[in-house]
Amino acid sequence: MTSMPMSALLSALRGAGRQHLTASTVAARQAITGSHVLRVHGYNKVLRKKVPNGHFFESAPFGAGGHTWKVVCYPNGSDRDHAGYTSLFLKSLRPHDDPFVFDATTARLQASVLDRDGKPWRTQTAEHRSFLGYEAWGWKDFVKNDDLDLVDDCLTVLCDVTVDDLPLHAEEVVTAAAATPPPEPTASALPPSFDGHGWFPEAIWSDMPTDDMVTIHVGGKSFPAHRFLLEAHSPVLKLALQNVTSSQLHIAGGLALDAEVFEAMLQYMNNYSPSCSEKIKVEPTIADRLLVAADKYGLEKLKLACGEALCPRVDMGSVAAMLTLAERHGCPVLKDACIQFLSRAGNLGSFASTDGFQRLMKDCPSAAEEIADIAVKQYA
């Protein structure tokens, strides 16, 4: 027996005399698993000889469960007691004090060394609670190096990251005011027009059913949008819309996500398909805030475009903030631009004498090793 739809339930309750009636829905979330393959060539002959005990390398950033991660590998052990092992850890790229993250509770990491046939040869599983921040967890003794039987000296590790329970912030839980139907959209509230290079012709709006429309409220403004567009682009919005029983979705604004930024993000979703290969246009003045929003909502192509828009703005006064932004939100293209800037003759020495350098070391310690590598190369 299925439960009564919310709309029917509210109609029945209003018919019983409850005219001032509101409702909200909370639903259990399914665990979300994302997988990443890390393949390392020349593992024994090159990396284990060049990377000393206590030093590591990282995978490229990847998304899983609405968050961004990196795999951290110590080919000669993370400390002296594990010098004969490969140590492997998972790191979240979001800091504890980042106000734009969800309050996820538990993440599980399962990592497997794959054999020549792509089948797990050695598997370890670890669980971690309250994982947000520059935390890394995993195994100092992931695998003993003498036990590794590598094909063509190539190490292949499959990492499955499962995030349980992704609740929204309290402000983002949708409350359906069901006493009166929502007003008909006015001319100013119609969907934004297309600029000619969009996902599909503007005429398609007239072919879409009206019940596909939702209204997003953020920063004191309301934005109409097609549900299928939001769900196709953003796994985070798709998850939020699964629990919407009305056509209204309220999103708490913040320092990075205000009405201006959300409008730009919505314009991107209107005009570009997830598989679009053409260059995405980003307004440089909001590229930093838009990058944070794109990372939060899983819009990887938009995040890349924001990073590219910020690269020309990297200079002595901005490099600390840009490198912190790139590290926190998993933007390799912006990070590379910062590293290249600091690698130029004289720049690192000048930067080390600024307040920005001290803030970077405090706020983004993960960048310290990159800067140390630059210093070694320049002053060796």
PDB file of N, CA and C in Angstrom, residues 74 76-79 81-89 124 137-143:
ATOM      1  N   TYR A  74      51.939   7.533  -0.281  1.00  0.00           N
ATOM      2  CA  TYR A  74      53.330   7.569   0.171  1.00  0.00           C
ATOM      3  C   TYR A  74      53.993   6.270  -0.313  1.00  0.00           C
ATOM      4  N   ASN A  76      56.925   5.120  -0.110  1.00  0.00           N
ATOM      5  CA  ASN A  76      57.883   4.530   0.822  1.00  0.00           C
ATOM      6  C   ASN A  76      57.441   4.692   2.274  1.00  0.00           C
ATOM      7  N   GLY A  77      56.144   4.744   2.504  1.00  0.00           N
ATOM      8  CA  GLY A  77      55.620   4.832   3.851  1.00  0.00           C
ATOM      9  C   GLY A  77      55.479   6.251   4.340  1.00  0.00           C
ATOM     10  N   SER A  78      54.456   6.480   5.167  1.00  0.00           N
ATOM     11  CA  SER A  78      54.195   7.826   5.666  1.00  0.00           C
ATOM     12  C   SER A  78      55.043   8.193   6.871  1.00  0.00           C
ATOM     13  N   ASP A  79      55.667   7.213   7.523  1.00  0.00           N
ATOM     14  CA  ASP A  79      56.558   7.496   8.639  1.00  0.00           C
ATOM     15  C   ASP A  79      57.623   6.395   8.713  1.00  0.00           C
ATOM     16  N   ASP A  81      58.175   4.090  10.861  1.00  0.00           N
ATOM     17  CA  ASP A  81      57.716   2.757  11.256  1.00  0.00           C
ATOM     18  C   ASP A  81      57.106   1.983  10.100  1.00  0.00           C
ATOM     19  N   HIS A  82      56.772   2.659   8.998  1.00  0.00           N
ATOM     20  CA  HIS A  82      56.136   1.998   7.855  1.00  0.00           C
ATOM     21  C   HIS A  82      56.941   2.216   6.580  1.00  0.00           C
ATOM     22  N   ALA A  83      58.269   2.240   6.730  1.00  0.00           N
ATOM     23  CA  ALA A  83      59.141   2.511   5.585  1.00  0.00           C
ATOM     24  C   ALA A  83      59.051   1.425   4.519  1.00  0.00           C
ATOM     25  N   GLY A  84      58.649   0.228   4.880  1.00  0.00           N
ATOM     26  CA  GLY A  84      58.566  -0.850   3.896  1.00  0.00           C
ATOM     27  C   GLY A  84      57.198  -1.005   3.269  1.00  0.00           C
ATOM     28  N   TYR A  85      56.319  -0.029   3.486  1.00  0.00           N
ATOM     29  CA  TYR A  85      54.949  -0.120   3.006  1.00  0.00           C
ATOM     30  C   TYR A  85      54.615   1.022   2.059  1.00  0.00           C
ATOM     31  N   THR A  86      53.555   0.805   1.286  1.00  0.00           N
ATOM     32  CA  THR A  86      52.881   1.904   0.600  1.00  0.00           C
ATOM     33  C   THR A  86      51.748   2.360   1.504  1.00  0.00           C
ATOM     34  N   SER A  87      51.758   3.639   1.882  1.00  0.00           N
ATOM     35  CA  SER A  87      50.694   4.221   2.690  1.00  0.00           C
ATOM     36  C   SER A  87      49.719   4.928   1.753  1.00  0.00           C
ATOM     37  N   LEU A  88      48.427   4.756   2.014  1.00  0.00           N
ATOM     38  CA  LEU A  88      47.412   5.320   1.123  1.00  0.00           C
ATOM     39  C   LEU A  88      46.328   5.989   1.960  1.00  0.00           C
ATOM     40  N   PHE A  89      45.955   7.209   1.561  1.00  0.00           N
ATOM     41  CA  PHE A  89      44.960   7.966   2.301  1.00  0.00           C
ATOM     42  C   PHE A  89      44.010   8.666   1.330  1.00  0.00           C
ATOM     43  N   GLN A 124      41.358  -2.988   1.125  1.00  0.00           N
ATOM     44  CA  GLN A 124      41.233  -2.484   2.487  1.00  0.00           C
ATOM     45  C   GLN A 124      40.016  -1.553   2.542  1.00  0.00           C
ATOM     46  N   TRP A 137      42.454  10.178   5.724  1.00  0.00           N
ATOM     47  CA  TRP A 137      42.398   8.943   6.498  1.00  0.00           C
ATOM     48  C   TRP A 137      42.545   7.765   5.560  1.00  0.00           C
ATOM     49  N   GLY A 138      43.069   6.684   6.110  1.00  0.00           N
ATOM     50  CA  GLY A 138      43.315   5.510   5.290  1.00  0.00           C
ATOM     51  C   GLY A 138      44.237   4.567   6.030  1.00  0.00           C
ATOM     52  N   TRP A 139      45.349   4.186   5.395  1.00  0.00           N
ATOM     53  CA  TRP A 139      46.202   3.143   5.958  1.00  0.00           C
ATOM     54  C   TRP A 139      47.676   3.487   5.801  1.00  0.00           C
ATOM     55  N   LYS A 140      48.385   3.457   6.912  1.00  0.00           N
ATOM     56  CA  LYS A 140      49.836   3.574   6.839  1.00  0.00           C
ATOM     57  C   LYS A 140      50.448   2.293   6.288  1.00  0.00           C
ATOM     58  N   ASP A 141      49.758   1.168   6.499  1.00  0.00           N
ATOM     59  CA  ASP A 141      50.252  -0.127   6.039  1.00  0.00           C
ATOM     60  C   ASP A 141      49.340  -0.699   4.958  1.00  0.00           C
ATOM     61  N   PHE A 142      49.003   0.135   3.969  1.00  0.00           N
ATOM     62  CA  PHE A 142      48.060  -0.299   2.938  1.00  0.00           C
ATOM     63  C   PHE A 142      48.520  -1.590   2.261  1.00  0.00           C
ATOM     64  N   VAL A 143      49.785  -1.630   1.855  1.00  0.00           N
ATOM     65  CA  VAL A 143      50.320  -2.848   1.266  1.00  0.00           C
ATOM     66  C   VAL A 143      51.831  -2.865   1.479  1.00  0.00           C
TER      67      VAL A 143
END
